[in-house]
């Protein structure tokens, strides 16, 4: 076998992922832990959250992960690490910017230098996030420093091993070494596990493959999908700034995203079981079936087309109207 040639992307083999082999008590505890993490993340959603999940950035991370033959979980983890790190850096820049009001030239120069450094080192930081994520996944697939340096050099960025290590350390220190962040994939796979035990008619392994594809799509079309979801929820094509700010917590709700992904996957795999899957997801998570249907409809619209679900399956349209009515009533009462 020739190991000297370029790495080829390894497609995810769904048969590698097994469902139904974990004890129910372990699953219950893990699901509860994820739910608590999700609730905390939603509460902590800040005004700038999600600003670095831009399509070009996500696509870069996905393609790089494929080139380095990394698992899908690594690409999602890398995006989330980069998101948290860049937000911290942006906060530091904004903090420095406030010093302008005090008229201190030296501080102003420091702020400008920090901003310039952030821009110049962005690709290095991005690649470092992928490398760190690889170390959290499967240790035999860790991306080596030589691989990273060669890749950066091919793009015209010349760095040393010391600079690469410093970049990783900067990210770790900025995030207080808390880089094992939850990703939507963890929620999807946990819910699929529970669905299997609950007697879901669509096999979990079958749903898993479609879920991965749709999760990629949501990451790549993050803003369009959530914008359409916002407009649908308030039944208004031009949301106000206040409505947009209140909606930020929805963008950080990975449990909601997971049920939407699974429901959309179920419709693609077997639309006759779609209502049953939504019922199971509602009983597991407590999320209203109308909300699940609304999210799955938004995902399907951007993945398959505006006519999906089709005229023969009007349920999602009815659910969407029901959710919009409920949202309008709620907004009128506030």
Tab-separated table of N, CA, C and O in Angstrom, residues 90-196:
chain	number	residue	atom	x	y	z
A	90	UNK	N	-13.226	38.705	19.461
A	90	UNK	CA	-14.012	39.884	19.103
A	90	UNK	C	-14.382	40.692	20.343
A	90	UNK	O	-14.376	41.928	20.322
A	91	UNK	N	-14.690	39.990	21.410
A	91	UNK	CA	-15.000	40.681	22.662
A	91	UNK	C	-13.799	41.468	23.166
A	91	UNK	O	-13.937	42.590	23.659
A	92	UNK	N	-12.613	40.889	23.039
A	92	UNK	CA	-11.400	41.585	23.464
A	92	UNK	C	-11.163	42.837	22.629
A	92	UNK	O	-10.761	43.889	23.145
A	93	UNK	N	-11.416	42.741	21.329
A	93	UNK	CA	-11.239	43.890	20.454
A	93	UNK	C	-12.225	44.988	20.819
A	93	UNK	O	-11.873	46.177	20.881
A	94	UNK	N	-13.460	44.604	21.078
A	94	UNK	CA	-14.475	45.604	21.452
A	94	UNK	C	-14.120	46.262	22.779
A	94	UNK	O	-14.351	47.469	22.974
A	95	UNK	N	-13.555	45.474	23.669
A	95	UNK	CA	-13.145	46.029	24.961
A	95	UNK	C	-12.030	47.055	24.768
A	95	UNK	O	-12.009	48.112	25.420
A	96	UNK	N	-11.109	46.738	23.859
A	96	UNK	CA	-10.035	47.686	23.566
A	96	UNK	C	-10.575	48.926	22.867
A	96	UNK	O	-10.083	50.040	23.071
A	97	UNK	N	-11.599	48.738	22.043
A	97	UNK	CA	-12.148	49.858	21.285
A	97	UNK	C	-12.766	50.909	22.200
A	97	UNK	O	-12.765	52.105	21.884
A	98	UNK	N	-13.308	50.483	23.322
A	98	UNK	CA	-13.929	51.441	24.241
A	98	UNK	C	-12.914	52.414	24.820
A	98	UNK	O	-13.273	53.511	25.264
A	99	UNK	N	-11.637	52.032	24.778
A	99	UNK	CA	-10.589	52.915	25.296
A	99	UNK	C	-10.386	54.133	24.401
A	99	UNK	O	-9.767	55.116	24.819
A	100	UNK	N	-10.914	54.070	23.187
A	100	UNK	CA	-10.805	55.224	22.294
A	100	UNK	C	-11.490	56.435	22.900
A	100	UNK	O	-11.073	57.581	22.707
A	101	UNK	N	-12.553	56.173	23.624
A	101	UNK	CA	-13.322	57.263	24.209
A	101	UNK	C	-12.505	58.040	25.234
A	101	UNK	O	-12.812	59.183	25.548
A	102	UNK	N	-11.468	57.407	25.732
A	102	UNK	CA	-10.628	58.065	26.729
A	102	UNK	C	-9.497	58.859	26.083
A	102	UNK	O	-8.723	59.516	26.777
A	103	UNK	N	-9.383	58.740	24.761
A	103	UNK	CA	-8.395	59.529	24.032
A	103	UNK	C	-6.962	59.097	24.240
A	103	UNK	O	-6.042	59.909	24.145
A	104	UNK	N	-6.788	57.819	24.509
A	104	UNK	CA	-5.424	57.322	24.725
A	104	UNK	C	-4.899	56.745	23.416
A	104	UNK	O	-5.338	55.701	22.961
A	105	UNK	N	-3.960	57.449	22.795
A	105	UNK	CA	-3.430	57.026	21.496
A	105	UNK	C	-2.742	55.667	21.574
A	105	UNK	O	-2.853	54.841	20.659
A	106	UNK	N	-2.019	55.450	22.657
A	106	UNK	CA	-1.306	54.178	22.765
A	106	UNK	C	-2.284	53.011	22.818
A	106	UNK	O	-2.043	51.958	22.229
A	107	UNK	N	-3.398	53.190	23.531
A	107	UNK	CA	-4.397	52.127	23.616
A	107	UNK	C	-5.092	51.932	22.278
A	107	UNK	O	-5.441	50.816	21.899
A	108	UNK	N	-5.293	53.054	21.554
A	108	UNK	CA	-5.918	52.965	20.239
A	108	UNK	C	-5.030	52.176	19.283
A	108	UNK	O	-5.503	51.337	18.516
A	109	UNK	N	-3.747	52.430	19.338
A	109	UNK	CA	-2.815	51.684	18.497
A	109	UNK	C	-2.811	50.205	18.870
A	109	UNK	O	-2.722	49.332	18.016
A	110	UNK	N	-2.923	49.931	20.178
A	110	UNK	CA	-2.958	48.547	20.633
A	110	UNK	C	-4.197	47.837	20.096
A	110	UNK	O	-4.135	46.676	19.698
A	111	UNK	N	-5.330	48.534	20.084
A	111	UNK	CA	-6.565	47.957	19.572
A	111	UNK	C	-6.438	47.648	18.082
A	111	UNK	O	-6.845	46.576	17.624
A	112	UNK	N	-5.878	48.594	17.343
A	112	UNK	CA	-5.698	48.383	15.901
A	112	UNK	C	-4.756	47.214	15.623
A	112	UNK	O	-4.977	46.425	14.706
A	113	UNK	N	-3.706	47.115	16.420
A	113	UNK	CA	-2.751	46.019	16.240
A	113	UNK	C	-3.413	44.672	16.532
A	113	UNK	O	-3.174	43.684	15.841
A	114	UNK	N	-4.273	44.645	17.557
A	114	UNK	CA	-4.968	43.414	17.916
A	114	UNK	C	-5.918	42.986	16.800
A	114	UNK	O	-6.000	41.803	16.450
A	115	UNK	N	-6.604	43.952	16.227
A	115	UNK	CA	-7.523	43.663	15.126
A	115	UNK	C	-6.769	43.150	13.900
A	115	UNK	O	-7.188	42.172	13.258
A	116	UNK	N	-5.653	43.786	13.582
A	116	UNK	CA	-4.850	43.372	12.426
A	116	UNK	C	-4.295	41.964	12.640
A	116	UNK	O	-4.268	41.151	11.709
A	117	UNK	N	-3.878	41.698	13.858
A	117	UNK	CA	-3.344	40.371	14.170
A	117	UNK	C	-4.421	39.301	14.024
A	117	UNK	O	-4.161	38.199	13.519
A	118	UNK	N	-5.640	39.628	14.428
A	118	UNK	CA	-6.751	38.684	14.325
A	118	UNK	C	-7.025	38.329	12.874
A	118	UNK	O	-7.247	37.165	12.532
A	119	UNK	N	-6.990	39.327	12.005
A	119	UNK	CA	-7.245	39.107	10.580
A	119	UNK	C	-6.113	38.301	9.951
A	119	UNK	O	-6.352	37.333	9.208
A	120	UNK	N	-4.882	38.681	10.254
A	120	UNK	CA	-3.724	38.031	9.625
A	120	UNK	C	-3.561	36.575	10.041
A	120	UNK	O	-3.027	35.762	9.274
A	121	UNK	N	-4.002	36.253	11.249
A	121	UNK	CA	-3.821	34.896	11.758
A	121	UNK	C	-5.079	34.041	11.661
A	121	UNK	O	-5.124	32.943	12.237
A	122	UNK	N	-6.084	34.505	10.945
A	122	UNK	CA	-7.365	33.787	10.941
A	122	UNK	C	-7.223	32.373	10.369
A	122	UNK	O	-7.736	31.407	10.942
A	123	UNK	N	-6.533	32.236	9.236
A	123	UNK	CA	-6.377	30.910	8.628
A	123	UNK	C	-5.605	29.988	9.564
A	123	UNK	O	-5.942	28.804	9.720
A	124	UNK	N	-4.580	30.520	10.196
A	124	UNK	CA	-3.809	29.723	11.155
A	124	UNK	C	-4.705	29.263	12.300
A	124	UNK	O	-4.649	28.093	12.712
A	125	UNK	N	-5.536	30.166	12.817
A	125	UNK	CA	-6.432	29.809	13.916
A	125	UNK	C	-7.434	28.750	13.464
A	125	UNK	O	-7.745	27.801	14.193
A	126	UNK	N	-7.958	28.920	12.262
A	126	UNK	CA	-8.935	27.967	11.743
A	126	UNK	C	-8.325	26.569	11.660
A	126	UNK	O	-8.927	25.578	12.111
A	127	UNK	N	-7.140	26.478	11.096
A	127	UNK	CA	-6.480	25.181	10.958
A	127	UNK	C	-6.141	24.605	12.333
A	127	UNK	O	-6.254	23.388	12.556
A	128	UNK	N	-5.761	25.450	13.253
A	128	UNK	CA	-5.458	24.985	14.609
A	128	UNK	C	-6.705	24.415	15.272
A	128	UNK	O	-6.621	23.430	16.028
A	129	UNK	N	-7.861	25.016	15.005
A	129	UNK	CA	-9.115	24.504	15.566
A	129	UNK	C	-9.419	23.109	15.025
A	129	UNK	O	-9.885	22.227	15.757
A	130	UNK	N	-9.154	22.897	13.739
A	130	UNK	CA	-9.353	21.568	13.155
A	130	UNK	C	-8.397	20.567	13.793
A	130	UNK	O	-8.774	19.432	14.115
A	131	UNK	N	-7.161	20.994	13.982
A	131	UNK	CA	-6.170	20.088	14.578
A	131	UNK	C	-6.548	19.744	16.019
A	131	UNK	O	-6.434	18.586	16.442
A	132	UNK	N	-6.999	20.736	16.777
A	132	UNK	CA	-7.418	20.479	18.155
A	132	UNK	C	-8.627	19.550	18.198
A	132	UNK	O	-8.701	18.643	19.034
A	133	UNK	N	-9.559	19.769	17.285
A	133	UNK	CA	-10.750	18.913	17.236
A	133	UNK	C	-10.366	17.472	16.911
A	133	UNK	O	-10.968	16.525	17.433
A	134	UNK	N	-9.355	17.296	16.067
A	134	UNK	CA	-8.908	15.941	15.724
A	134	UNK	C	-8.342	15.231	16.944
A	134	UNK	O	-8.446	14.010	17.078
A	135	UNK	N	-7.750	15.980	17.850
A	135	UNK	CA	-7.181	15.379	19.058
A	135	UNK	C	-8.263	14.979	20.051
A	135	UNK	O	-8.026	14.135	20.918
A	136	UNK	N	-9.440	15.590	19.925
A	136	UNK	CA	-10.553	15.236	20.807
A	136	UNK	C	-11.297	14.019	20.294
A	136	UNK	O	-12.070	13.397	21.022
A	137	UNK	N	-11.083	13.682	19.034
A	137	UNK	CA	-11.823	12.583	18.423
A	137	UNK	C	-11.085	11.274	18.605
A	137	UNK	O	-10.932	10.773	19.706
A	138	UNK	N	-10.573	10.715	17.539
A	138	UNK	CA	-9.874	9.437	17.596
A	138	UNK	C	-8.378	9.687	17.508
A	138	UNK	O	-7.897	10.232	16.527
A	139	UNK	N	-7.657	9.285	18.533
A	139	UNK	CA	-6.260	9.671	18.658
A	139	UNK	C	-5.375	9.159	17.519
A	139	UNK	O	-4.361	9.752	17.205
A	140	UNK	N	-5.769	8.071	16.883
A	140	UNK	CA	-4.934	7.584	15.793
A	140	UNK	C	-5.140	8.380	14.511
A	140	UNK	O	-4.491	8.138	13.511
A	141	UNK	N	-6.052	9.370	14.545
A	141	UNK	CA	-6.269	10.207	13.369
A	141	UNK	C	-5.857	11.668	13.631
A	141	UNK	O	-6.312	12.571	12.948
A	142	UNK	N	-5.041	11.881	14.626
A	142	UNK	CA	-4.585	13.235	14.923
A	142	UNK	C	-3.824	13.799	13.730
A	142	UNK	O	-2.986	13.129	13.135
A	143	UNK	N	-4.111	15.045	13.404
A	143	UNK	CA	-3.422	15.715	12.305
A	143	UNK	C	-2.061	16.182	12.803
A	143	UNK	O	-1.972	16.945	13.772
A	144	UNK	N	-1.007	15.747	12.157
A	144	UNK	CA	0.348	16.075	12.602
A	144	UNK	C	0.708	17.514	12.251
A	144	UNK	O	0.109	18.134	11.362
A	145	UNK	N	1.707	18.033	12.955
A	145	UNK	CA	2.175	19.397	12.693
A	145	UNK	C	2.747	19.523	11.283
A	145	UNK	O	2.588	20.558	10.626
A	146	UNK	N	3.399	18.493	10.811
A	146	UNK	CA	3.979	18.526	9.463
A	146	UNK	C	2.875	18.671	8.418
A	146	UNK	O	2.992	19.457	7.473
A	147	UNK	N	1.796	17.929	8.597
A	147	UNK	CA	0.667	18.017	7.667
A	147	UNK	C	0.084	19.421	7.651
A	147	UNK	O	-0.211	19.975	6.588
A	148	UNK	N	-0.062	20.000	8.826
A	148	UNK	CA	-0.632	21.353	8.931
A	148	UNK	C	0.295	22.379	8.289
A	148	UNK	O	-0.144	23.241	7.518
A	149	UNK	N	1.579	22.293	8.589
A	149	UNK	CA	2.541	23.257	8.047
A	149	UNK	C	2.628	23.162	6.527
A	149	UNK	O	2.715	24.193	5.845
A	150	UNK	N	2.590	21.950	6.005
A	150	UNK	CA	2.617	21.783	4.544
A	150	UNK	C	1.373	22.368	3.898
A	150	UNK	O	1.437	22.975	2.823
A	151	UNK	N	0.242	22.183	4.546
A	151	UNK	CA	-1.002	22.734	4.016
A	151	UNK	C	-0.962	24.262	4.012
A	151	UNK	O	-1.317	24.906	3.019
A	152	UNK	N	-0.531	24.843	5.105
A	152	UNK	CA	-0.445	26.301	5.190
A	152	UNK	C	0.549	26.860	4.173
A	152	UNK	O	0.293	27.897	3.544
A	153	UNK	N	1.651	26.172	4.005
A	153	UNK	CA	2.650	26.623	3.038
A	153	UNK	C	2.087	26.588	1.621
A	153	UNK	O	2.375	27.464	0.806
A	154	UNK	N	1.269	25.577	1.322
A	154	UNK	CA	0.652	25.484	-0.003
A	154	UNK	C	-0.287	26.654	-0.260
A	154	UNK	O	-0.503	27.055	-1.413
A	155	UNK	N	-0.826	27.235	0.804
A	155	UNK	CA	-1.710	28.399	0.675
A	155	UNK	C	-0.938	29.718	0.698
A	155	UNK	O	-1.540	30.787	0.546
A	156	UNK	N	0.362	29.626	0.917
A	156	UNK	CA	1.178	30.834	0.944
A	156	UNK	C	1.428	31.379	2.336
A	156	UNK	O	1.926	32.492	2.494
A	157	UNK	N	1.089	30.576	3.365
A	157	UNK	CA	1.321	31.002	4.749
A	157	UNK	C	2.486	30.199	5.322
A	157	UNK	O	2.403	28.980	5.460
A	158	UNK	N	3.548	30.887	5.654
A	158	UNK	CA	4.747	30.221	6.169
A	158	UNK	C	4.786	30.377	7.688
A	158	UNK	O	4.821	31.489	8.210
A	159	UNK	N	4.748	29.245	8.385
A	159	UNK	CA	4.798	29.249	9.843
A	159	UNK	C	5.769	28.179	10.318
A	159	UNK	O	6.093	27.236	9.581
A	160	UNK	N	6.205	28.334	11.544
A	160	UNK	CA	7.092	27.341	12.155
A	160	UNK	C	6.272	26.444	13.083
A	160	UNK	O	5.118	26.733	13.402
A	161	UNK	N	6.893	25.343	13.512
A	161	UNK	CA	6.218	24.454	14.456
A	161	UNK	C	5.914	25.180	15.761
A	161	UNK	O	4.875	24.945	16.388
A	162	UNK	N	6.825	26.073	16.147
A	162	UNK	CA	6.620	26.828	17.385
A	162	UNK	C	5.395	27.724	17.273
A	162	UNK	O	4.584	27.817	18.209
A	163	UNK	N	5.236	28.378	16.132
A	163	UNK	CA	4.073	29.241	15.930
A	163	UNK	C	2.780	28.429	15.905
A	163	UNK	O	1.739	28.886	16.393
A	164	UNK	N	2.858	27.234	15.364
A	164	UNK	CA	1.685	26.366	15.329
A	164	UNK	C	1.286	25.946	16.737
A	164	UNK	O	0.099	25.964	17.090
A	165	UNK	N	2.261	25.581	17.546
A	165	UNK	CA	1.980	25.203	18.922
A	165	UNK	C	1.461	26.386	19.735
A	165	UNK	O	0.553	26.241	20.565
A	166	UNK	N	2.029	27.567	19.469
A	166	UNK	CA	1.566	28.772	20.154
A	166	UNK	C	0.116	29.087	19.787
A	166	UNK	O	-0.672	29.526	20.632
A	167	UNK	N	-0.234	28.844	18.536
A	167	UNK	CA	-1.604	29.084	18.100
A	167	UNK	C	-2.578	28.174	18.844
A	167	UNK	O	-3.626	28.628	19.317
A	168	UNK	N	-2.227	26.896	18.941
A	168	UNK	CA	-3.075	25.971	19.683
A	168	UNK	C	-3.189	26.387	21.145
A	168	UNK	O	-4.285	26.338	21.726
A	169	UNK	N	-2.086	26.794	21.725
A	169	UNK	CA	-2.088	27.195	23.130
A	169	UNK	C	-2.914	28.460	23.340
A	169	UNK	O	-3.628	28.584	24.354
A	170	UNK	N	-2.846	29.397	22.406
A	170	UNK	CA	-3.647	30.619	22.504
A	170	UNK	C	-5.140	30.294	22.521
A	170	UNK	O	-5.918	30.885	23.285
A	171	UNK	N	-5.540	29.354	21.669
A	171	UNK	CA	-6.949	28.961	21.612
A	171	UNK	C	-7.357	28.283	22.914
A	171	UNK	O	-8.419	28.577	23.487
A	172	UNK	N	-6.512	27.388	23.412
A	172	UNK	CA	-6.810	26.678	24.649
A	172	UNK	C	-6.933	27.640	25.828
A	172	UNK	O	-7.860	27.537	26.641
A	173	UNK	N	-5.992	28.582	25.924
A	173	UNK	CA	-6.027	29.544	27.028
A	173	UNK	C	-7.240	30.455	26.923
A	173	UNK	O	-7.884	30.759	27.934
A	174	UNK	N	-7.568	30.888	25.707
A	174	UNK	CA	-8.703	31.788	25.513
A	174	UNK	C	-10.008	31.131	25.950
A	174	UNK	O	-10.897	31.802	26.490
A	175	UNK	N	-10.106	29.816	25.733
A	175	UNK	CA	-11.327	29.076	26.089
A	175	UNK	C	-11.183	28.343	27.422
A	175	UNK	O	-12.006	27.470	27.726
A	176	UNK	N	-10.170	28.711	28.190
A	176	UNK	CA	-9.928	28.076	29.491
A	176	UNK	C	-9.824	26.553	29.367
A	176	UNK	O	-10.278	25.812	30.247
A	177	UNK	N	-9.261	26.118	28.243
A	177	UNK	CA	-9.042	24.704	27.956
A	177	UNK	C	-10.355	23.916	27.851
A	177	UNK	O	-10.343	22.691	27.857
A	178	UNK	N	-11.479	24.630	27.727
A	178	UNK	CA	-12.781	23.982	27.569
A	178	UNK	C	-13.122	23.915	26.082
A	178	UNK	O	-13.880	24.725	25.555
A	179	UNK	N	-12.539	22.941	25.390
A	179	UNK	CA	-12.771	22.841	23.950
A	179	UNK	C	-13.588	21.610	23.564
A	179	UNK	O	-13.929	21.440	22.391
A	180	UNK	N	-13.898	20.776	24.541
A	180	UNK	CA	-14.738	19.611	24.240
A	180	UNK	C	-16.199	20.053	24.259
A	180	UNK	O	-16.982	19.701	25.145
A	181	UNK	N	-16.545	20.841	23.256
A	181	UNK	CA	-17.853	21.489	23.205
A	181	UNK	C	-18.903	20.556	22.612
A	181	UNK	O	-18.608	19.769	21.713
A	182	UNK	N	-20.138	20.654	23.090
A	182	UNK	CA	-21.206	19.840	22.493
A	182	UNK	C	-21.495	20.302	21.071
A	182	UNK	O	-21.383	21.490	20.761
A	183	UNK	N	-21.835	19.365	20.216
A	183	UNK	CA	-22.191	19.689	18.830
A	183	UNK	C	-23.572	19.135	18.538
A	183	UNK	O	-24.051	18.223	19.228
A	184	UNK	N	-24.247	19.646	17.521
A	184	UNK	CA	-25.569	19.118	17.163
A	184	UNK	C	-25.551	17.622	16.862
A	184	UNK	O	-26.542	16.938	17.094
A	185	UNK	N	-24.408	17.124	16.358
A	185	UNK	CA	-24.327	15.704	16.032
A	185	UNK	C	-24.522	14.839	17.273
A	185	UNK	O	-25.154	13.765	17.205
A	186	UNK	N	-23.997	15.277	18.405
A	186	UNK	CA	-24.155	14.507	19.648
A	186	UNK	C	-25.635	14.391	20.016
A	186	UNK	O	-26.096	13.327	20.460
A	187	UNK	N	-26.389	15.459	19.814
A	187	UNK	CA	-27.821	15.444	20.111
A	187	UNK	C	-28.567	14.556	19.126
A	187	UNK	O	-29.475	13.803	19.518
A	188	UNK	N	-28.198	14.638	17.862
A	188	UNK	CA	-28.844	13.812	16.836
A	188	UNK	C	-28.641	12.336	17.143
A	188	UNK	O	-29.603	11.541	17.149
A	189	UNK	N	-27.411	11.937	17.412
A	189	UNK	CA	-27.118	10.529	17.633
A	189	UNK	C	-27.742	10.010	18.929
A	189	UNK	O	-28.185	8.860	18.999
A	190	UNK	N	-27.804	10.871	19.940
A	190	UNK	CA	-28.431	10.444	21.189
A	190	UNK	C	-29.930	10.240	21.002
A	190	UNK	O	-30.512	9.253	21.482
A	191	UNK	N	-30.574	11.150	20.295
A	191	UNK	CA	-32.011	11.024	20.055
A	191	UNK	C	-32.321	9.826	19.161
A	191	UNK	O	-33.348	9.160	19.345
A	192	UNK	N	-31.461	9.553	18.193
A	192	UNK	CA	-31.649	8.365	17.349
A	192	UNK	C	-31.561	7.091	18.192
A	192	UNK	O	-32.300	6.124	17.959
A	193	UNK	N	-30.654	7.095	19.152
A	193	UNK	CA	-30.522	5.946	20.049
A	193	UNK	C	-31.818	5.723	20.827
A	193	UNK	O	-32.312	4.595	20.949
A	194	UNK	N	-32.381	6.814	21.343
A	194	UNK	CA	-33.627	6.712	22.108
A	194	UNK	C	-34.777	6.284	21.207
A	194	UNK	O	-35.627	5.478	21.602
A	195	UNK	N	-34.821	6.826	19.993
A	195	UNK	CA	-35.870	6.441	19.050
A	195	UNK	C	-35.855	4.943	18.786
A	195	UNK	O	-36.910	4.310	18.652
A	196	UNK	N	-34.660	4.376	18.688
A	196	UNK	CA	-34.545	2.939	18.461
A	196	UNK	C	-35.165	2.131	19.579
A	196	UNK	O	-35.873	1.142	19.336
